[in-house]
Coordinates of C-alpha atoms in Angstrom, one line a residue:
X1 CA 87.4 -25.5 1.2
X2 CA 85.6 -26.2 5.5
X3 CA 82.0 -27.3 5.0
X4 CA 81.4 -25.0 7.6
X5 CA 83.0 -21.8 6.8
X6 CA 81.4 -22.7 3.0
X7 CA 77.9 -23.1 4.1
X8 CA 77.1 -20.8 6.4
X9 CA 77.4 -17.4 4.2
X10 CA 74.8 -19.3 2.3
X11 CA 72.6 -20.0 4.9
X12 CA 74.1 -19.3 8.3
X13 CA 70.7 -18.1 10.4
X14 CA 72.7 -14.4 12.2
X15 CA 70.2 -11.9 10.8
X16 CA 68.0 -11.1 13.2
X17 CA 64.8 -12.7 12.5
X18 CA 61.1 -11.2 11.0
X19 CA 61.3 -9.4 7.1
X20 CA 64.8 -9.6 6.2
X21 CA 63.8 -7.4 2.8
X22 CA 65.9 -3.7 4.4
X23 CA 65.7 -3.4 7.9
X24 CA 69.6 -4.4 8.1
X25 CA 71.2 0.4 8.4
X26 CA 75.3 0.0 7.7
X27 CA 77.2 1.4 10.5
X28 CA 78.2 4.4 7.6
X29 CA 75.3 5.4 6.6
X30 CA 73.8 5.8 9.8
X31 CA 76.3 7.4 11.5
X32 CA 75.7 10.4 8.1
X33 CA 71.9 10.9 9.3
X34 CA 71.9 14.2 10.7
X35 CA 71.9 14.0 14.7
X36 CA 68.2 14.4 16.9
X37 CA 67.8 18.3 18.2
X38 CA 66.3 20.0 20.2
X39 CA 63.6 21.6 16.7
X40 CA 63.2 17.9 15.5
X41 CA 60.8 17.4 17.2
X42 CA 58.7 20.0 15.4
X43 CA 55.1 19.2 14.1
X44 CA 55.1 15.9 12.4
X45 CA 50.7 16.6 10.6
X46 CA 51.5 18.9 7.7
X47 CA 52.6 18.0 3.8
X48 CA 55.4 17.4 2.4
X49 CA 56.7 20.1 -0.1
X50 CA 54.8 18.8 -3.2
X51 CA 51.9 18.1 -1.0
X52 CA 52.7 14.2 -0.2
X53 CA 51.3 13.2 2.3
X54 CA 54.0 12.0 5.5
X55 CA 51.7 8.8 5.0
X56 CA 53.2 8.4 1.7
X57 CA 56.7 9.0 2.6
X58 CA 56.8 5.6 4.7
X59 CA 55.2 3.7 1.9
X60 CA 58.3 5.3 0.0
X61 CA 60.2 4.3 2.5
X62 CA 59.7 0.6 2.9
X63 CA 61.2 0.5 -1.0
X64 CA 64.4 2.5 -0.8
X65 CA 68.1 0.9 -0.4
X66 CA 69.4 2.9 3.2
X67 CA 71.7 4.8 1.1
X68 CA 67.8 6.1 -0.6
X69 CA 66.9 6.5 2.9
X70 CA 69.8 8.2 4.0
X71 CA 68.9 10.6 1.1
X72 CA 65.3 11.4 1.5
X73 CA 65.7 11.9 4.6
X74 CA 68.2 14.6 4.2
X75 CA 66.2 17.3 2.5
X76 CA 63.9 18.3 4.8
X77 CA 64.0 18.6 8.6
X78 CA 60.8 17.3 7.9
X79 CA 61.3 14.8 6.6
X80 CA 64.5 14.0 8.7
X81 CA 62.3 13.9 12.0
X82 CA 59.7 11.9 10.2
X83 CA 62.2 8.9 9.3
X84 CA 64.3 8.4 12.3
X85 CA 62.1 5.7 13.2
X86 CA 62.3 3.4 10.4
X87 CA 66.0 4.5 10.2
X88 CA 67.0 3.2 13.4
X89 CA 64.3 1.0 14.0
X90 CA 67.8 -1.7 13.2
X91 CA 70.8 -1.5 13.7
X92 CA 73.4 -3.9 13.0
X93 CA 76.7 -3.5 14.1
X94 CA 78.7 -5.6 12.0
X95 CA 82.3 -4.9 13.1
X96 CA 84.6 -4.0 16.2
X97 CA 84.8 -1.2 14.1
X98 CA 81.4 -0.2 13.8
X99 CA 80.5 -1.6 17.8
X100 CA 83.0 1.0 19.2
X101 CA 82.1 3.9 17.1
X102 CA 78.3 3.5 17.4
X103 CA 77.8 2.2 21.1
X104 CA 79.2 6.1 21.1
X105 CA 77.2 7.6 19.5
X106 CA 74.5 6.5 21.0
X107 CA 75.9 6.8 24.9
X108 CA 76.5 10.4 23.9
X109 CA 72.3 10.8 22.0
X110 CA 70.1 8.4 24.0
X111 CA 67.5 10.3 22.3
X112 CA 68.3 8.1 19.5
X113 CA 68.5 4.9 21.4
X114 CA 64.5 5.4 21.7
X115 CA 63.5 4.7 18.2
X116 CA 66.1 1.4 18.5
X117 CA 64.0 -2.2 18.4
X118 CA 66.1 -4.6 16.7
X119 CA 70.2 -4.4 17.5
X120 CA 72.2 -6.8 17.0
X121 CA 76.1 -7.1 18.4
X122 CA 79.2 -8.4 17.3
X123 CA 81.7 -7.8 18.5
X124 CA 86.2 -9.4 17.2
X125 CA 82.6 -10.8 14.1
X126 CA 84.4 -14.0 12.6
X127 CA 83.1 -12.5 9.1
X128 CA 85.0 -9.8 9.3
X129 CA 86.2 -9.5 4.9
X130 CA 88.7 -9.2 2.7
X131 CA 90.1 -7.2 5.7
X132 CA 90.6 -8.9 9.0
X133 CA 88.4 -7.5 11.8
X134 CA 90.4 -5.5 14.8
X135 CA 90.5 -7.1 18.3
X136 CA 87.5 -5.4 20.5
X137 CA 87.5 -6.1 24.7
X138 CA 83.7 -7.4 24.7
X139 CA 83.6 -6.4 28.5
X140 CA 83.9 -2.8 27.1
X141 CA 81.0 -3.5 24.5
X142 CA 78.8 -5.3 27.6
X143 CA 79.7 -1.4 30.2
X144 CA 78.3 0.4 26.9
X145 CA 74.8 -1.3 26.8
X146 CA 74.5 -1.1 29.6
X147 CA 74.6 2.3 30.3
X148 CA 72.8 2.1 27.3
X149 CA 69.6 0.7 28.1
X150 CA 67.8 2.4 29.5
X151 CA 67.1 4.8 26.6
X152 CA 66.3 1.3 24.8
X153 CA 62.1 0.9 25.5
X154 CA 60.8 -0.4 22.2
X155 CA 64.1 -2.5 22.5
X156 CA 61.5 -6.0 21.1
X157 CA 65.1 -7.8 19.9
X158 CA 68.9 -8.3 20.5
X159 CA 71.6 -10.5 19.4
X160 CA 74.8 -11.3 20.3
X161 CA 77.9 -12.1 18.3
X162 CA 81.2 -12.0 19.8
X163 CA 83.6 -14.2 21.1
X164 CA 82.6 -16.0 24.2
X165 CA 78.7 -14.8 26.2
X166 CA 78.7 -11.5 27.5
X167 CA 78.8 -11.1 31.4
X168 CA 75.3 -11.6 33.2
X169 CA 75.0 -8.7 34.5
X170 CA 73.8 -7.7 30.3
X171 CA 71.1 -10.2 30.6
X172 CA 70.1 -8.4 34.1
X173 CA 69.8 -5.5 32.5
X174 CA 67.7 -6.4 29.2
X175 CA 65.5 -7.8 31.7
X176 CA 64.7 -4.5 33.9
X177 CA 64.6 -2.0 31.4
X178 CA 63.8 -3.1 28.3
X179 CA 60.1 -4.5 29.0
X180 CA 59.4 -5.7 25.3
X181 CA 62.5 -8.2 24.5
X182 CA 60.8 -11.4 23.6
X183 CA 64.1 -12.2 20.7
X184 CA 67.6 -13.4 22.5
X185 CA 70.0 -14.7 20.7
X186 CA 73.8 -15.4 21.7
X187 CA 76.4 -17.6 21.0
X188 CA 78.9 -19.0 23.3
X189 CA 82.4 -20.0 22.5
X190 CA 84.8 -22.5 24.3
X191 CA 84.6 -21.1 28.5
X192 CA 82.0 -23.6 29.5
X193 CA 77.4 -22.3 30.1
X194 CA 76.7 -21.0 33.7
X195 CA 73.6 -23.6 34.4
X196 CA 73.1 -20.5 37.1
X197 CA 73.3 -17.8 34.4
X198 CA 70.1 -14.9 34.4
X199 CA 70.4 -16.0 30.3
X200 CA 67.8 -18.5 31.8
X201 CA 65.7 -16.5 33.6
X202 CA 63.5 -14.1 30.5
X203 CA 60.2 -15.1 30.7
X204 CA 57.8 -15.1 27.4
X205 CA 60.2 -15.6 25.0
X206 CA 59.2 -15.4 20.9
X207 CA 62.5 -16.6 19.7
X208 CA 64.7 -18.0 21.5
X209 CA 69.1 -19.2 19.8
X210 CA 72.0 -20.8 21.5
X211 CA 74.8 -21.1 18.9
X212 CA 78.2 -22.6 19.6
X213 CA 80.4 -19.5 18.0
X214 CA 81.7 -20.8 14.3
X215 CA 85.5 -21.1 13.1
X216 CA 86.4 -22.1 16.9
X217 CA 90.0 -24.5 17.8
X218 CA 88.8 -28.0 16.0
X219 CA 89.7 -29.9 18.6
X220 CA 88.2 -33.8 19.0
X221 CA 86.7 -35.7 16.0
X222 CA 84.0 -36.7 17.5
X223 CA 83.8 -34.7 20.7
X224 CA 81.4 -35.8 23.0
X225 CA 77.6 -33.6 23.1
X226 CA 77.0 -31.9 25.0
X227 CA 74.2 -32.0 27.8
X228 CA 72.2 -28.4 27.9
X229 CA 71.8 -27.0 31.5
X230 CA 68.5 -27.9 33.5
X231 CA 67.3 -24.4 34.1
X232 CA 67.9 -23.5 29.8
X233 CA 65.6 -26.2 29.2
X234 CA 63.0 -24.7 32.3
X235 CA 62.5 -21.4 31.0
X236 CA 62.4 -23.1 26.9
X237 CA 59.2 -26.0 28.3
X238 CA 57.6 -23.9 31.0
X239 CA 58.4 -20.3 30.9
X240 CA 58.5 -19.5 26.7
X241 CA 54.8 -21.6 25.7
X242 CA 54.8 -19.1 23.0
X243 CA 57.8 -19.7 21.9
X244 CA 57.4 -19.4 17.4
X245 CA 61.5 -19.6 16.3
X246 CA 63.9 -22.0 17.7
X247 CA 68.1 -22.5 17.6
X248 CA 70.3 -25.1 19.2
X249 CA 73.1 -25.4 16.6
X250 CA 76.4 -26.3 17.3
X251 CA 79.0 -24.2 13.9
X252 CA 82.2 -25.5 15.5
X253 CA 81.2 -29.6 16.2
X254 CA 84.1 -30.7 16.0
X255 CA 85.3 -27.7 19.1
X256 CA 81.5 -28.2 20.7
X257 CA 78.4 -30.9 20.2
X258 CA 75.2 -29.5 21.9
X259 CA 72.7 -32.4 22.7
X260 CA 68.6 -31.8 22.0
X261 CA 67.2 -35.0 23.1
X262 CA 65.3 -33.3 25.7
X263 CA 62.5 -32.7 22.1
X264 CA 62.1 -36.2 21.7
X265 CA 60.4 -35.9 25.0
X266 CA 56.2 -35.4 25.3
X267 CA 57.1 -31.9 27.3
X268 CA 58.9 -30.8 24.1
X269 CA 55.8 -28.5 22.5
X270 CA 55.8 -25.3 21.6
X271 CA 51.8 -25.0 19.2
X272 CA 52.7 -21.4 17.6
X273 CA 56.6 -23.1 17.0
X274 CA 57.2 -21.6 13.0
X275 CA 60.9 -21.6 12.8
X276 CA 63.7 -24.5 14.4
X277 CA 67.4 -25.0 14.2
X278 CA 68.5 -28.0 15.4
X279 CA 72.4 -29.2 14.4
X280 CA 74.7 -29.9 13.9
X281 CA 74.1 -33.9 13.9
X282 CA 77.0 -36.6 12.0
X283 CA 78.0 -39.1 13.4
X284 CA 79.8 -40.4 16.9
X285 CA 83.2 -42.5 16.9
X286 CA 81.4 -45.7 16.2
X287 CA 80.8 -44.0 12.3
X288 CA 76.6 -44.2 13.4
X289 CA 74.8 -41.4 14.0
X290 CA 75.0 -38.8 17.0
X291 CA 72.0 -38.0 16.8
X292 CA 68.9 -37.5 17.8
X293 CA 68.9 -40.5 20.1
X294 CA 65.3 -41.9 19.3
X295 CA 64.7 -41.4 15.0
X296 CA 60.5 -42.3 15.5
X297 CA 60.2 -39.3 18.9
X298 CA 62.8 -36.8 16.5
X299 CA 59.3 -37.2 14.5
X300 CA 56.4 -37.1 16.6
X301 CA 58.4 -33.9 17.4
X302 CA 58.2 -32.0 13.6
X303 CA 55.1 -34.5 13.1
X304 CA 53.3 -32.6 16.1
X305 CA 54.0 -28.7 14.9
X306 CA 52.6 -28.5 12.3
X307 CA 53.3 -24.0 11.7
X308 CA 56.4 -25.2 10.7
X309 CA 57.5 -23.1 7.4
X310 CA 61.5 -23.1 8.7
X311 CA 63.3 -26.4 8.6
X312 CA 67.0 -26.1 9.3
X313 CA 68.9 -29.6 9.9
X314 CA 72.5 -28.6 10.4
X315 CA 74.0 -31.4 9.9
X316 CA 79.1 -31.4 10.3
X317 CA 79.8 -34.3 7.9
X318 CA 83.2 -32.4 6.5
X319 CA 85.7 -35.4 6.8
X320 CA 83.0 -38.5 5.6
X321 CA 80.4 -39.3 3.3
X322 CA 76.7 -39.1 4.6
X323 CA 75.1 -42.3 4.6
X324 CA 72.9 -43.6 2.5
X325 CA 70.1 -43.0 4.7
X326 CA 69.0 -41.2 7.6
X327 CA 66.1 -42.6 9.4
X328 CA 63.1 -39.8 9.6
X329 CA 60.3 -41.0 10.4
X330 CA 56.4 -38.0 9.6
X331 CA 53.9 -39.0 10.4
X332 CA 51.7 -39.0 6.4
X333 CA 50.6 -35.1 7.0
X334 CA 53.7 -33.4 8.8
X335 CA 55.0 -29.7 8.2
X336 CA 52.2 -29.1 6.1
X337 CA 53.0 -25.8 6.5
X338 CA 56.9 -26.0 5.9
X339 CA 57.7 -23.6 3.3
X340 CA 61.9 -23.9 3.9
X341 CA 63.9 -26.7 4.3
X342 CA 67.6 -26.4 4.5
X343 CA 69.9 -30.1 4.9
X344 CA 70.4 -33.5 3.0
X345 CA 69.1 -34.4 0.1
X346 CA 68.1 -37.8 2.1
X347 CA 66.0 -36.0 5.1
X348 CA 64.3 -34.1 2.0
X349 CA 63.0 -37.0 0.7
X350 CA 61.5 -38.3 3.3
X351 CA 59.4 -35.8 3.8
X352 CA 55.8 -36.4 3.4
X353 CA 54.8 -35.0 0.0
X354 CA 52.7 -32.5 1.9
X355 CA 55.9 -31.1 3.1
X356 CA 57.0 -31.3 -0.2
X357 CA 55.0 -29.9 -2.6
X358 CA 54.7 -26.7 0.0
X359 CA 58.3 -26.1 -0.1
X360 CA 59.3 -22.8 -1.7
X361 CA 63.1 -22.4 -0.3
X362 CA 65.6 -25.4 -1.0
X363 CA 68.8 -25.1 0.8
X364 CA 71.1 -28.0 -0.2
X365 CA 74.0 -27.1 0.9
X366 CA 75.0 -28.1 4.4
X367 CA 77.4 -30.7 2.4
X368 CA 78.2 -31.5 -1.6
X369 CA 76.2 -33.7 -3.5
X370 CA 78.8 -36.5 -5.8
X371 CA 77.6 -37.0 -9.3
X372 CA 76.6 -40.6 -8.1
X373 CA 73.8 -38.8 -6.0
X374 CA 72.9 -36.4 -9.4
X375 CA 70.8 -38.6 -11.5
X376 CA 68.9 -41.3 -11.7
X377 CA 66.0 -43.1 -9.2
X378 CA 66.2 -42.0 -5.4
X379 CA 68.6 -38.6 -7.3
X380 CA 68.1 -35.2 -6.6
X381 CA 65.9 -34.6 -9.4
X382 CA 63.7 -36.6 -8.8
X383 CA 63.2 -35.4 -5.3
X384 CA 63.4 -31.9 -7.0
X385 CA 60.9 -32.6 -10.0
X386 CA 58.2 -33.4 -6.4
X387 CA 59.4 -29.6 -5.1
X388 CA 56.0 -27.6 -7.1
X389 CA 56.5 -24.6 -5.2
X390 CA 60.3 -24.2 -5.0
X391 CA 61.3 -21.1 -6.4
X392 CA 64.9 -20.3 -4.8
X393 CA 67.9 -23.1 -4.3
X394 CA 70.9 -23.6 -3.1
X395 CA 73.3 -26.3 -3.9
X396 CA 76.8 -27.5 -3.6
X397 CA 78.7 -30.2 -6.0
X398 CA 81.6 -31.9 -6.1
X399 CA 82.8 -33.4 -9.2
X400 CA 86.3 -34.2 -8.8
X401 CA 86.7 -34.3 -13.4
X402 CA 83.9 -32.6 -14.7
X403 CA 82.2 -35.0 -17.5
X404 CA 79.5 -33.8 -19.6
X405 CA 77.1 -33.5 -17.2
X406 CA 74.4 -31.6 -19.8
X407 CA 71.8 -34.6 -18.8
X408 CA 71.8 -33.7 -15.3
X409 CA 72.2 -29.2 -16.2
X410 CA 69.0 -30.1 -18.5
X411 CA 67.5 -32.6 -16.0
X412 CA 67.5 -29.9 -13.3
X413 CA 66.6 -27.1 -14.4
X414 CA 63.3 -29.5 -16.3
X415 CA 63.2 -30.7 -12.5
X416 CA 62.7 -26.9 -10.7
X417 CA 60.8 -24.8 -13.2
X418 CA 60.0 -21.5 -11.2
X419 CA 63.3 -21.2 -9.7
X420 CA 63.5 -16.6 -9.3
X421 CA 66.2 -17.8 -7.7
X422 CA 69.9 -20.0 -7.6
X423 CA 73.1 -20.7 -6.4
X424 CA 75.3 -22.7 -7.8
X425 CA 78.2 -24.2 -5.9
X426 CA 81.3 -26.7 -6.8
X427 CA 84.6 -26.1 -5.0
X428 CA 86.5 -28.1 -6.8
X429 CA 87.6 -26.9 -10.7
X430 CA 84.6 -25.3 -12.3
X431 CA 86.3 -23.8 -15.4
X432 CA 85.3 -23.1 -19.4
X433 CA 83.1 -26.0 -19.8
X434 CA 81.4 -26.9 -17.4
X435 CA 80.5 -23.0 -16.9
X436 CA 79.5 -23.0 -20.4
X437 CA 77.6 -26.4 -20.1
X438 CA 76.0 -24.6 -17.2
X439 CA 74.7 -21.4 -19.1
X440 CA 73.8 -22.9 -21.7
X441 CA 71.0 -24.8 -19.8
X442 CA 69.8 -21.6 -17.7
X443 CA 67.1 -20.3 -20.0
X444 CA 64.9 -23.6 -19.2
X445 CA 64.1 -21.2 -16.1
X446 CA 62.4 -18.3 -17.4
X447 CA 61.1 -16.7 -14.0
X448 CA 65.0 -16.7 -13.0
X449 CA 65.7 -13.7 -11.9
X450 CA 69.0 -13.9 -10.0
X451 CA 71.8 -16.6 -10.5
X452 CA 74.5 -17.0 -7.8
X453 CA 77.8 -18.8 -9.0
X454 CA 80.2 -20.1 -6.3
X455 CA 83.4 -21.8 -6.8
X456 CA 87.0 -22.7 -6.9
X457 CA 89.7 -20.6 -7.7
X458 CA 92.6 -20.9 -9.7
X459 CA 95.6 -18.3 -10.9
X460 CA 94.9 -19.2 -14.3
X461 CA 93.0 -19.2 -17.1
X462 CA 89.4 -18.2 -16.8
X463 CA 89.3 -16.8 -13.6
X464 CA 91.6 -14.1 -14.1
X465 CA 87.9 -12.1 -14.4
X466 CA 85.4 -12.0 -13.1
X467 CA 83.5 -10.4 -15.7
X468 CA 84.5 -12.4 -19.0
X469 CA 82.4 -15.3 -16.0
X470 CA 79.0 -13.2 -16.1
X471 CA 79.3 -12.1 -19.1
X472 CA 79.7 -16.6 -20.5
X473 CA 76.6 -16.4 -18.1
X474 CA 74.4 -13.7 -19.6
X475 CA 74.9 -14.5 -23.3
X476 CA 74.4 -17.7 -22.8
X477 CA 71.3 -18.7 -25.4
X478 CA 70.4 -22.2 -26.6
X479 CA 70.1 -23.8 -30.3
X480 CA 67.7 -21.6 -32.7
X481 CA 64.4 -23.0 -32.7
X482 CA 62.1 -23.0 -35.8
X483 CA 64.3 -20.1 -37.1
X484 CA 63.8 -18.0 -34.0
X485 CA 66.1 -17.6 -31.5
X486 CA 65.5 -17.6 -28.7
X487 CA 66.0 -14.7 -25.4
X488 CA 68.6 -15.8 -22.7
X489 CA 66.4 -15.4 -19.5
X490 CA 64.3 -12.1 -20.3
X491 CA 64.1 -11.5 -16.4
X492 CA 67.1 -11.7 -15.5
X493 CA 68.7 -9.2 -12.7
X494 CA 71.6 -10.1 -11.1
X495 CA 74.7 -12.5 -11.2
X496 CA 76.6 -12.7 -8.1
X497 CA 80.1 -13.9 -8.6
X498 CA 82.3 -15.6 -5.6
X499 CA 86.0 -17.3 -5.5
X500 CA 86.6 -19.4 -2.7
X501 CA 90.3 -20.2 -1.6
X502 CA 91.7 -22.5 1.2
X503 CA 94.0 -20.3 2.1
X504 CA 92.2 -16.3 2.1
X505 CA 90.5 -15.4 5.0
X506 CA 86.8 -17.4 5.4
X507 CA 88.5 -19.3 2.4
X508 CA 86.7 -16.0 0.6
X509 CA 89.2 -14.7 -2.7
X510 CA 86.8 -12.4 -4.7
X511 CA 83.3 -12.0 -4.6
X512 CA 81.3 -9.0 -7.0
X513 CA 77.9 -8.0 -7.9
X514 CA 76.3 -7.4 -11.3
X515 CA 73.3 -5.8 -11.8
X516 CA 72.1 -6.4 -15.3
X517 CA 70.3 -3.1 -17.0
X518 CA 68.0 -3.7 -19.6
X519 CA 65.7 -1.2 -21.7
X520 CA 62.2 -2.2 -23.8
X521 CA 63.9 -2.2 -27.9
X522 CA 60.8 -0.7 -30.1
X523 CA 59.6 -4.4 -31.0
X524 CA 59.0 -4.6 -26.9
X525 CA 61.5 -6.9 -26.3
X526 CA 63.8 -6.5 -23.3
X527 CA 67.2 -5.6 -24.5
X528 CA 70.3 -5.8 -21.6
X529 CA 71.5 -3.2 -22.7
X530 CA 74.6 -2.1 -19.9
X531 CA 76.0 -3.9 -16.0
X532 CA 76.4 -2.9 -13.6
X533 CA 79.9 -4.0 -11.4
X534 CA 80.4 -3.8 -7.2
X535 CA 83.6 -6.1 -7.0
X536 CA 85.8 -6.3 -3.8
X537 CA 88.5 -8.8 -2.6
X538 CA 92.4 -9.9 -1.9
X539 CA 95.4 -9.4 -4.5
X540 CA 97.7 -12.3 -5.8
X541 CA 99.7 -9.7 -3.8
X542 CA 97.1 -10.0 -1.2
X543 CA 95.9 -6.5 -0.7
X544 CA 92.3 -6.0 -0.8
X545 CA 90.9 -4.3 -3.4
X546 CA 86.8 -2.8 -4.2
X547 CA 86.3 -1.2 -8.0
X548 CA 82.6 0.7 -8.8
X549 CA 81.9 0.2 -12.9
X550 CA 79.6 0.2 -15.6
X551 CA 80.0 -2.2 -18.3
X552 CA 78.3 -1.1 -22.2
X553 CA 79.9 -2.9 -24.8
X554 CA 76.5 -4.3 -25.8
X555 CA 74.4 -3.5 -28.7
X556 CA 72.4 -0.9 -28.4
X557 CA 68.4 -0.9 -28.5
X558 CA 66.1 0.1 -31.7
X559 CA 66.6 4.3 -32.3
X560 CA 63.7 3.8 -31.3
X561 CA 64.4 4.2 -27.8
X562 CA 67.7 5.8 -28.1
X563 CA 66.6 9.3 -26.5
X564 CA 64.3 7.4 -24.0
X565 CA 68.7 5.7 -22.5
X566 CA 70.6 7.8 -20.6
X567 CA 74.3 7.4 -22.4
X568 CA 76.7 6.3 -19.5
X569 CA 80.2 6.4 -19.9
X570 CA 82.6 3.5 -18.8
X571 CA 84.0 4.5 -15.3
X572 CA 85.6 3.0 -12.7
X573 CA 87.3 3.2 -9.1
X574 CA 89.6 0.8 -7.1
X575 CA 91.7 0.8 -3.6
X576 CA 94.6 1.5 -5.3
X577 CA 96.2 5.0 -4.4
X578 CA 95.1 6.9 -6.3
X579 CA 95.7 10.5 -7.5
X580 CA 93.6 13.2 -5.3
X581 CA 91.8 14.5 -9.5
X582 CA 90.9 10.9 -9.9
X583 CA 89.8 10.4 -6.6
X584 CA 87.6 13.1 -7.0
X585 CA 86.2 12.8 -10.2
X586 CA 85.0 9.7 -8.3
X587 CA 84.0 9.7 -5.8
X588 CA 81.1 12.3 -8.1
X589 CA 80.8 9.8 -10.3
X590 CA 79.4 7.8 -7.5
X591 CA 77.2 10.4 -6.4
X592 CA 75.7 11.1 -9.9
X593 CA 74.9 7.4 -10.5
X594 CA 73.8 7.2 -6.8
X595 CA 71.5 10.4 -7.8
X596 CA 70.2 8.4 -11.2
X597 CA 69.1 5.5 -9.1
X598 CA 67.4 6.4 -6.4
X599 CA 65.6 8.6 -8.5
X600 CA 64.5 5.4 -10.7
X601 CA 63.6 3.6 -6.8
X602 CA 61.8 6.7 -6.3
X603 CA 59.4 6.5 -8.7
X604 CA 59.6 3.1 -9.7
X605 CA 58.2 3.2 -5.3
X606 CA 55.0 6.0 -6.9
X607 CA 54.6 3.9 -9.0
X608 CA 53.8 1.2 -7.4
X609 CA 52.2 3.2 -5.0
X610 CA 50.2 4.4 -7.5
X611 CA 49.5 1.4 -8.9
X612 CA 48.3 -0.3 -5.7
X613 CA 45.8 3.2 -5.3
X614 CA 44.1 2.7 -8.5
X615 CA 43.8 -1.3 -7.1
X616 CA 41.9 -0.4 -4.4
X617 CA 39.9 2.5 -5.9
X618 CA 38.5 0.0 -9.2
X619 CA 37.6 -3.3 -6.0
X620 CA 36.7 -0.2 -3.9
X621 CA 33.1 0.6 -6.7
X622 CA 33.5 -2.9 -7.8
X623 CA 32.0 -4.0 -4.4
X624 CA 29.7 -0.4 -4.7

């Protein structure tokens, strides 16, 4: 498996900045929205049916997924007009087909464009899966964007991810017609950077990203580092003093590498910088580390940026192991507000304690951790013990022949007792025995809500069913203590499984999301009653499939609560050309299921709002 492709799906910085919780709308959702008509400009000061005010409606919308938000918007013309700004606030076009369809729609309905604040355009997207992405002329995409640019006065974030950087005329149009544009992301391919590009004429940007596109054909084991144009550095260092988010990185490090040594100068200082992504770093042809050239100066650069919260240092060690020590000289009080670190263990280990104790999210998937670097003095577990605030961990292990690693798994879980999210990746053989060994130690994480497993796939053995793997994880338990069995992971709500295979697109064969359904029994104990399943991938014959169903084969909870449970029959749907009647029944079941889920989320949102209101009233009464 390719290092860059495997790790990029976990930690790639292709998402838009800011709140990523619910903002990304799929094209299929957007295109179902009733378009803005002459009567949509109705008064928005009248309450909803039932007396629900508009501000409560906006509050509810923050807790809904895109599909549920769409359903809510279809309840009335008033609600539709009220929610249009929410529905079109962020638009992400993640395929050539999405670009072609949506850009035509925006051209025909320019009124919708005025709601767009964040726009990501990704023609010929390399992560299209499981279906291959169709080829799209990127000059046509640029022409369409030029036609709608003047209709997007609120646009403040633009993200381009194509085969090559767009033509200069797009940057000129965005700069002239979108006065609020402060965030610009773009990638480059094989074509060299134009030193006179209009991209370098922006001023007062707060976020900027320049990356080398993924999956470029490998041309050199040790490509020479590419000097960036002086006009680019002049824009960043002198024209953008309020920079908050900066990315200068290569995701095809065997084709193009970007030289970032200009950061190791006294002029490189942004007081408000809180997010930084650099790399890929690695070896020169003499097997010396290639960048940065001055370790002390680079450490000084990081030390003076005290507001950094996100730090990603990408490393390219897919052919050779990283060295035992990677120099990084930092002040003892450096990075006091760091909450997210993405890189290699050697750099994590040398961070000052004030930074280690503030990290909440850790991603160590830049390279696999070998057995010799797992435990013991200087191992991963000894470092993790210092991360007292850690709640999310991504870990990649390389274990050619799995032996009993109970000691490591036990040390790993005990070092991170506050974890709510854990992603464990092992791209070598990881069969039933190691899976059970890992699952048996998951109950040591009492707050775990999401567990993800990425592993290499075989066509024989336990890999014939993802659901079987999930059930092993869910039903894992420790030995009884004092005559009482321990409920495994009482907070666990979701399990994600991904099968990797070298010859599949993006090295991904199949993936599944398994949402755990719980109920309270008569003893006030949370009991698992079902699993909502969504799986998609490529079968043994190379055909694409997807299926949704619910697995219900769990012991029923106590009778005292049986009346509060909804009996849901197991249903399934696949992409294997079913009959017309079967397709109709599946669609009807999906609509009923989505309706129940949507109503449940709506009730939960209203309860949260009511609790917030009650708490505020209590605080007011106390202050009085």
